[in-house]
PDB file of C-alpha atoms in Angstrom:
ATOM      1  CA  PRO A   1      42.901  11.638 100.571  1.00 38.00           C
ATOM      2  CA  ALA A   2      41.522  15.129 101.251  1.00 38.00           C
ATOM      3  CA  PRO A   3      43.840  17.332 103.517  1.00 44.00           C
ATOM      4  CA  ALA A   4      41.890  18.584 106.521  1.00 48.00           C
ATOM      5  CA  GLY A   5      42.377  21.921 107.880  1.00 55.00           C
ATOM      6  CA  LEU A   6      44.025  23.277 104.572  1.00 60.00           C
ATOM      7  CA  PRO A   7      43.505  27.373 104.809  1.00 59.00           C
ATOM      8  CA  GLY A   8      40.037  28.006 103.015  1.00 49.00           C
ATOM      9  CA  ASP A   9      38.390  24.664 103.884  1.00 50.00           C
ATOM     10  CA  PRO A  10      35.764  23.888 105.647  1.00 43.00           C
ATOM     11  CA  ASP A  11      33.152  23.946 103.360  1.00 39.00           C
ATOM     12  CA  PRO A  12      32.909  22.240  99.809  1.00 35.00           C
ATOM     13  CA  GLU A  13      32.951  24.653  97.423  1.00 34.00           C
ATOM     14  CA  GLU A  14      29.494  24.612  96.189  1.00 36.00           C
ATOM     15  CA  ALA A  15      27.466  24.773  99.810  1.00 36.00           C
ATOM     16  CA  VAL A  16      26.057  27.894  99.989  1.00 36.00           C
ATOM     17  CA  SER A  17      25.616  28.048 103.817  1.00 40.00           C
ATOM     18  CA  ASP A  18      28.622  28.775 105.551  1.00 44.00           C
ATOM     19  CA  ASP A  19      27.906  26.819 109.520  1.00 46.00           C
ATOM     20  CA  SER A  20      30.708  27.006 111.727  1.00 45.00           C
ATOM     21  CA  SER A  21      29.513  24.461 113.808  1.00 43.00           C
ATOM     22  CA  ARG A  22      29.819  22.160 111.384  1.00 44.00           C
ATOM     23  CA  HIS A  23      33.301  21.850 111.181  1.00 43.00           C
ATOM     24  CA  GLY A  24      34.780  22.642 114.706  1.00 51.00           C
ATOM     25  CA  GLY A  25      33.762  26.531 115.246  1.00 50.00           C
ATOM     26  CA  ARG A  26      36.459  27.640 112.458  1.00 48.00           C
ATOM     27  CA  VAL A  27      35.607  30.463 110.729  1.00 48.00           C
ATOM     28  CA  ARG A  28      36.244  30.954 107.390  1.00 46.00           C
ATOM     29  CA  GLY A  29      38.486  33.652 106.295  1.00 50.00           C
ATOM     30  CA  PHE A  30      36.584  35.114 103.394  1.00 50.00           C
ATOM     31  CA  PRO A  31      32.834  34.836 102.850  1.00 54.00           C
ATOM     32  CA  HIS A  32      31.682  31.989 100.238  1.00 52.00           C
ATOM     33  CA  GLU A  33      30.568  32.817  96.945  1.00 66.00           C
ATOM     34  CA  ARG A  34      29.860  30.553  94.492  1.00 71.00           C
ATOM     35  CA  GLY A  35      31.964  30.631  91.482  1.00 82.00           C
ATOM     36  CA  ASN A  36      35.242  31.072  94.260  1.00 92.00           C
ATOM     37  CA  TRP A  37      37.508  28.302  94.356  1.00 97.00           C
ATOM     38  CA  ALA A  38      39.210  28.715  97.310  1.00 97.00           C
ATOM     39  CA  THR A  39      43.152  27.635  96.459  1.00 98.00           C
ATOM     40  CA  HIS A  40      45.896  27.225  98.417  1.00 98.00           C
ATOM     41  CA  VAL A  41      49.963  25.758  96.794  1.00 98.00           C
ATOM     42  CA  TYR A  42      51.627  23.539  99.979  1.00 98.00           C
ATOM     43  CA  LEU A  43      54.177  20.239 100.623  1.00 98.00           C
ATOM     44  CA  PRO A  44      52.077  17.589 101.796  1.00 98.00           C
ATOM     45  CA  TYR A  45      53.784  15.366 104.661  1.00 97.00           C
ATOM     46  CA  ILE A  46      52.775  12.260 104.701  1.00 95.00           C
ATOM     47  CA  ALA A  47      53.309  11.271 108.416  1.00 95.00           C
ATOM     48  CA  GLN A  48      54.958   8.108 109.850  1.00 92.00           C
ATOM     49  CA  GLU A  49      53.757   6.019 112.704  1.00 95.00           C
ATOM     50  CA  GLU A  50      56.758   7.428 114.548  1.00 95.00           C
ATOM     51  CA  PHE A  51      55.773  11.036 114.250  1.00 97.00           C
ATOM     52  CA  LEU A  52      51.991  10.229 114.890  1.00 97.00           C
ATOM     53  CA  GLU A  53      53.646   8.832 118.377  1.00 97.00           C
ATOM     54  CA  LEU A  54      55.110  12.424 119.011  1.00 97.00           C
ATOM     55  CA  LEU A  55      52.130  14.098 117.782  1.00 98.00           C
ATOM     56  CA  GLU A  56      50.266  12.208 120.597  1.00 98.00           C
ATOM     57  CA  LEU A  57      52.680  13.058 123.214  1.00 98.00           C
ATOM     58  CA  LEU A  58      52.606  16.791 122.544  1.00 98.00           C
ATOM     59  CA  VAL A  59      49.147  17.374 121.878  1.00 98.00           C
ATOM     60  CA  SER A  60      48.484  15.530 125.511  1.00 98.00           C
ATOM     61  CA  HIS A  61      50.672  17.710 126.958  1.00 98.00           C
ATOM     62  CA  ALA A  62      49.275  21.066 125.373  1.00 98.00           C
ATOM     63  CA  ARG A  63      45.553  20.012 126.228  1.00 98.00           C
ATOM     64  CA  THR A  64      47.089  20.101 130.422  1.00 98.00           C
ATOM     65  CA  TYR A  65      46.953  23.769 129.377  1.00 98.00           C
ATOM     66  CA  VAL A  66      44.391  24.105 126.075  1.00 98.00           C
ATOM     67  CA  PRO A  67      42.374  20.916 126.378  1.00 98.00           C
ATOM     68  CA  SER A  68      40.102  21.877 123.859  1.00 97.00           C
ATOM     69  CA  LEU A  69      43.332  21.565 121.466  1.00 98.00           C
ATOM     70  CA  ALA A  70      42.340  18.959 118.376  1.00 98.00           C
ATOM     71  CA  ALA A  71      45.762  16.855 116.524  1.00 98.00           C
ATOM     72  CA  MET A  72      45.256  17.832 112.598  1.00 98.00           C
ATOM     73  CA  GLU A  73      44.665  14.688 110.626  1.00 95.00           C
ATOM     74  CA  GLU A  74      46.701  15.228 107.362  1.00 96.00           C
ATOM     75  CA  PHE A  75      50.126  17.939 107.684  1.00 98.00           C
ATOM     76  CA  HIS A  76      51.402  20.056 105.582  1.00 98.00           C
ATOM     77  CA  LEU A  77      54.060  22.736 104.736  1.00 98.00           C
ATOM     78  CA  SER A  78      51.988  26.129 102.870  1.00 98.00           C
ATOM     79  CA  LEU A  79      53.895  28.008 100.194  1.00 98.00           C
ATOM     80  CA  SER A  80      51.201  30.246  99.530  1.00 98.00           C
ATOM     81  CA  GLN A  81      48.289  31.951 102.085  1.00 96.00           C
ATOM     82  CA  CYS A  82      44.580  30.977 100.880  1.00 95.00           C
ATOM     83  CA  VAL A  83      43.459  33.134  97.540  1.00 97.00           C
ATOM     84  CA  VAL A  84      40.972  32.805  95.852  1.00 97.00           C
ATOM     85  CA  LEU A  85      40.138  32.011  91.855  1.00 96.00           C
ATOM     86  CA  ARG A  86      37.514  32.276  89.997  1.00 95.00           C
ATOM     87  CA  TYR A  87      37.150  28.869  88.098  1.00 94.00           C
ATOM     88  CA  HIS A  88      37.994  30.061  84.556  1.00 94.00           C
ATOM     89  CA  TRP A  89      41.406  30.499  85.905  1.00 96.00           C
ATOM     90  CA  ILE A  90      42.022  27.376  87.383  1.00 97.00           C
ATOM     91  CA  GLU A  91      43.646  25.651  84.449  1.00 97.00           C
ATOM     92  CA  PRO A  92      45.901  28.642  83.832  1.00 98.00           C
ATOM     93  CA  PHE A  93      47.026  28.980  87.019  1.00 98.00           C
ATOM     94  CA  VAL A  94      48.400  25.401  87.338  1.00 98.00           C
ATOM     95  CA  ARG A  95      49.534  25.403  83.777  1.00 98.00           C
ATOM     96  CA  SER A  96      51.871  28.393  84.930  1.00 98.00           C
ATOM     97  CA  LEU A  97      52.615  27.063  88.399  1.00 98.00           C
ATOM     98  CA  ARG A  98      53.813  23.644  86.703  1.00 98.00           C
ATOM     99  CA  GLU A  99      56.061  25.846  84.606  1.00 98.00           C
ATOM    100  CA  ARG A 100      57.470  27.283  86.881  1.00 97.00           C
ATOM    101  CA  LEU A 101      57.824  24.769  89.546  1.00 97.00           C
ATOM    102  CA  ALA A 102      59.427  22.285  87.066  1.00 97.00           C
ATOM    103  CA  ALA A 103      62.992  22.963  87.013  1.00 95.00           C
ATOM    104  CA  PHE A 104      62.974  22.178  90.877  1.00 97.00           C
ATOM    105  CA  HIS A 105      64.846  19.231  92.881  1.00 97.00           C
ATOM    106  CA  ARG A 106      63.763  16.738  95.683  1.00 97.00           C
ATOM    107  CA  PHE A 107      65.129  18.677  98.950  1.00 97.00           C
ATOM    108  CA  PHE A 108      65.445  18.165 102.844  1.00 97.00           C
ATOM    109  CA  CYS A 109      64.205  20.376 105.977  1.00 97.00           C
ATOM    110  CA  VAL A 110      63.953  19.992 109.744  1.00 97.00           C
ATOM    111  CA  ALA A 111      61.210  20.992 111.176  1.00 97.00           C
ATOM    112  CA  ASP A 112      62.255  20.971 114.912  1.00 97.00           C
ATOM    113  CA  GLN A 113      61.206  23.947 116.705  1.00 98.00           C
ATOM    114  CA  VAL A 114      57.975  24.031 118.282  1.00 98.00           C
ATOM    115  CA  LYS A 115      56.530  27.163 118.133  1.00 98.00           C
ATOM    116  CA  VAL A 116      52.662  28.446 118.703  1.00 98.00           C
ATOM    117  CA  TYR A 117      50.982  30.166 115.730  1.00 97.00           C
ATOM    118  CA  THR A 118      47.369  32.258 115.369  1.00 96.00           C
ATOM    119  CA  ASN A 119      45.749  33.122 111.295  1.00 93.00           C
ATOM    120  CA  GLN A 120      45.294  36.872 110.494  1.00 88.00           C
ATOM    121  CA  ASN A 121      42.297  37.175 112.216  1.00 91.00           C
ATOM    122  CA  LYS A 122      42.824  35.843 115.301  1.00 94.00           C
ATOM    123  CA  THR A 123      40.218  33.215 115.135  1.00 96.00           C
ATOM    124  CA  ARG A 124      42.220  29.771 115.593  1.00 97.00           C
ATOM    125  CA  THR A 125      45.452  29.189 117.483  1.00 98.00           C
ATOM    126  CA  PHE A 126      48.026  26.264 115.981  1.00 98.00           C
ATOM    127  CA  ILE A 127      50.856  24.575 117.781  1.00 98.00           C
ATOM    128  CA  GLY A 128      53.455  23.760 114.618  1.00 98.00           C
ATOM    129  CA  LEU A 129      56.956  22.577 113.791  1.00 98.00           C
ATOM    130  CA  GLU A 130      59.126  25.745 112.268  1.00 98.00           C
ATOM    131  CA  ILE A 131      61.896  25.021 109.604  1.00 98.00           C
ATOM    132  CA  SER A 132      64.676  25.388 111.447  1.00 96.00           C
ATOM    133  CA  ALA A 133      67.142  23.977 107.995  1.00 96.00           C
ATOM    134  CA  GLY A 134      66.110  24.513 104.454  1.00 96.00           C
ATOM    135  CA  HIS A 135      64.453  27.873 104.404  1.00 96.00           C
ATOM    136  CA  PHE A 136      66.587  29.273 101.363  1.00 96.00           C
ATOM    137  CA  GLN A 137      64.990  26.252  99.308  1.00 97.00           C
ATOM    138  CA  LEU A 138      61.757  27.124 100.646  1.00 98.00           C
ATOM    139  CA  LEU A 139      62.375  30.708  99.759  1.00 98.00           C
ATOM    140  CA  GLU A 140      62.787  29.746  95.743  1.00 98.00           C
ATOM    141  CA  LEU A 141      59.625  28.095  95.309  1.00 98.00           C
ATOM    142  CA  VAL A 142      57.886  30.761  97.235  1.00 98.00           C
ATOM    143  CA  SER A 143      59.656  33.123  95.020  1.00 98.00           C
ATOM    144  CA  GLU A 144      57.956  30.980  91.795  1.00 98.00           C
ATOM    145  CA  VAL A 145      54.755  30.579  93.296  1.00 98.00           C
ATOM    146  CA  ASP A 146      54.700  34.399  94.146  1.00 98.00           C
ATOM    147  CA  GLY A 147      55.076  35.257  90.390  1.00 98.00           C
ATOM    148  CA  VAL A 148      52.117  32.853  89.452  1.00 98.00           C
ATOM    149  CA  LEU A 149      50.307  34.646  91.879  1.00 98.00           C
ATOM    150  CA  GLU A 150      50.918  38.354  90.312  1.00 98.00           C
ATOM    151  CA  GLU A 151      50.314  36.905  87.094  1.00 97.00           C
ATOM    152  CA  PHE A 152      46.571  37.260  87.944  1.00 96.00           C
ATOM    153  CA  ASP A 153      46.847  39.856  90.678  1.00 97.00           C
ATOM    154  CA  LEU A 154      46.397  37.673  93.786  1.00 97.00           C
ATOM    155  CA  PRO A 155      48.169  37.883  97.131  1.00 97.00           C
ATOM    156  CA  THR A 156      51.611  37.047  97.654  1.00 97.00           C
ATOM    157  CA  PHE A 157      52.841  35.031 100.397  1.00 97.00           C
ATOM    158  CA  TYR A 158      54.068  36.392 103.518  1.00 93.00           C
ATOM    159  CA  LYS A 159      57.318  38.754 103.828  1.00 91.00           C
ATOM    160  CA  ASP A 160      59.229  37.248 106.202  1.00 92.00           C
ATOM    161  CA  PRO A 161      57.376  33.369 106.699  1.00 95.00           C
ATOM    162  CA  SER A 162      57.798  31.130 109.355  1.00 97.00           C
ATOM    163  CA  PHE A 163      57.905  27.786 107.546  1.00 98.00           C
ATOM    164  CA  HIS A 164      56.090  25.452 109.781  1.00 98.00           C
ATOM    165  CA  ILE A 165      53.681  21.978 109.781  1.00 98.00           C
ATOM    166  CA  SER A 166      50.624  22.506 111.921  1.00 98.00           C
ATOM    167  CA  LEU A 167      50.250  19.885 114.314  1.00 98.00           C
ATOM    168  CA  ALA A 168      47.330  20.734 116.327  1.00 98.00           C
ATOM    169  CA  TRP A 169      44.436  24.067 116.410  1.00 98.00           C
ATOM    170  CA  CYS A 170      42.135  25.660 118.542  1.00 98.00           C
ATOM    171  CA  VAL A 171      39.198  27.922 118.000  1.00 97.00           C
ATOM    172  CA  GLY A 172      40.067  31.148 119.325  1.00 97.00           C
ATOM    173  CA  ASP A 173      43.385  33.645 120.222  1.00 97.00           C
ATOM    174  CA  LEU A 174      45.108  31.053 122.943  1.00 97.00           C
ATOM    175  CA  SER A 175      48.062  32.091 122.376  1.00 97.00           C
ATOM    176  CA  GLY A 176      49.304  33.474 125.757  1.00 97.00           C
ATOM    177  CA  ARG A 177      48.255  29.614 127.727  1.00 97.00           C
ATOM    178  CA  LEU A 178      50.191  28.155 124.958  1.00 98.00           C
ATOM    179  CA  GLU A 179      53.467  30.334 125.216  1.00 97.00           C
ATOM    180  CA  GLY A 180      55.891  30.809 127.640  1.00 96.00           C
ATOM    181  CA  GLN A 181      56.344  27.392 130.325  1.00 98.00           C
ATOM    182  CA  CYS A 182      53.815  25.426 127.975  1.00 98.00           C
ATOM    183  CA  LEU A 183      56.165  26.004 124.996  1.00 98.00           C
ATOM    184  CA  ARG A 184      59.294  25.191 126.650  1.00 98.00           C
ATOM    185  CA  GLU A 185      57.647  22.216 127.805  1.00 98.00           C
ATOM    186  CA  LEU A 186      56.332  20.936 124.244  1.00 98.00           C
ATOM    187  CA  GLN A 187      60.321  21.894 122.909  1.00 98.00           C
ATOM    188  CA  ASP A 188      61.633  19.327 125.548  1.00 98.00           C
ATOM    189  CA  ILE A 189      59.907  16.332 124.338  1.00 98.00           C
ATOM    190  CA  VAL A 190      60.702  17.062 120.995  1.00 98.00           C
ATOM    191  CA  ASP A 191      64.086  17.157 121.893  1.00 97.00           C
ATOM    192  CA  GLY A 192      64.397  14.194 123.619  1.00 96.00           C
ATOM    193  CA  PHE A 193      62.337  12.090 121.510  1.00 96.00           C
ATOM    194  CA  GLU A 194      64.054   9.080 120.426  1.00 90.00           C
ATOM    195  CA  GLU A 195      64.876   9.358 116.623  1.00 85.00           C
ATOM    196  CA  SER A 196      64.200  12.626 116.284  1.00 90.00           C
ATOM    197  CA  ALA A 197      66.294  13.972 114.768  1.00 88.00           C
ATOM    198  CA  PHE A 198      65.844  11.618 111.432  1.00 92.00           C
ATOM    199  CA  LEU A 199      62.553  11.894 111.660  1.00 93.00           C
ATOM    200  CA  LEU A 200      62.067  15.626 111.761  1.00 96.00           C
ATOM    201  CA  ARG A 201      64.041  15.597 108.603  1.00 96.00           C
ATOM    202  CA  ILE A 202      62.168  15.901 106.094  1.00 97.00           C
ATOM    203  CA  GLN A 203      62.600  15.201 102.244  1.00 97.00           C
ATOM    204  CA  TRP A 204      59.895  17.225 100.155  1.00 98.00           C
ATOM    205  CA  GLU A 205      58.621  15.385  96.960  1.00 97.00           C
ATOM    206  CA  GLN A 206      56.077  17.074  95.567  1.00 98.00           C
ATOM    207  CA  ILE A 207      54.123  20.173  95.789  1.00 98.00           C
ATOM    208  CA  ARG A 208      50.137  20.218  95.366  1.00 98.00           C
ATOM    209  CA  CYS A 209      47.891  23.114  94.777  1.00 98.00           C
ATOM    210  CA  LYS A 210      44.305  22.489  96.496  1.00 98.00           C
ATOM    211  CA  SER A 211      41.689  24.220  94.679  1.00 97.00           C
ATOM    212  CA  GLY A 212      38.210  24.149  95.913  1.00 94.00           C
ATOM    213  CA  ASN A 213      37.370  20.372  95.359  1.00 94.00           C
ATOM    214  CA  LYS A 214      40.417  19.729  93.080  1.00 96.00           C
ATOM    215  CA  TYR A 215      43.657  18.627  93.534  1.00 97.00           C
ATOM    216  CA  PHE A 216      47.076  18.628  91.149  1.00 98.00           C
ATOM    217  CA  SER A 217      50.330  17.598  91.897  1.00 98.00           C
ATOM    218  CA  PHE A 218      53.457  18.897  90.897  1.00 98.00           C
ATOM    219  CA  PRO A 219      56.372  15.986  91.362  1.00 97.00           C
ATOM    220  CA  LEU A 220      59.753  17.595  92.058  1.00 97.00           C
ATOM    221  CA  ARG A 221      62.682  15.701  90.451  1.00 94.00           C
TER     222      ARG A 221
END
């Protein structure tokens, strides 16, 4: 299934219009142009039933502060910003990614710290689970992905990234309502959730690249 809510969504790549009402009011981070393919490198997370139960608890509680919050339907951890590739760049870009990522092994992260994020232009607010262990391995992956981006003269990842899995989002900058008391209560829910220590220890098994409507997978060894 196509992951929902990835950077560069919401429109199919060959759609010419960009009507925000078609995708929950989300605003595209850059103007759509035919032949430009929104591209994103990430680690996919397949949610288990217990994770979805925790998600429901967190979103239900956070909606007492921000009723417009919507739960994510698919989950991932970003290894790149959303960048723009021309169509003829996709194949060499993916080939270079595959070469650089081939040596990496599977590894674990712990995602157990609730945090509030906004996107760069402050048009969306997110609740996410920040990584508290596994940061070094993620930085190694980002370094290789950045190397590929530099080959194509594209923007690299953030200098001091806060690696996280987004759980819920809403339109606009509503971080002020979610931080403080709400954030502390959400963290209490995570800390008190049965088997959360086991549940939020995640083994990453593959990296994916989404470019327009194309998906490429790079299994970790």
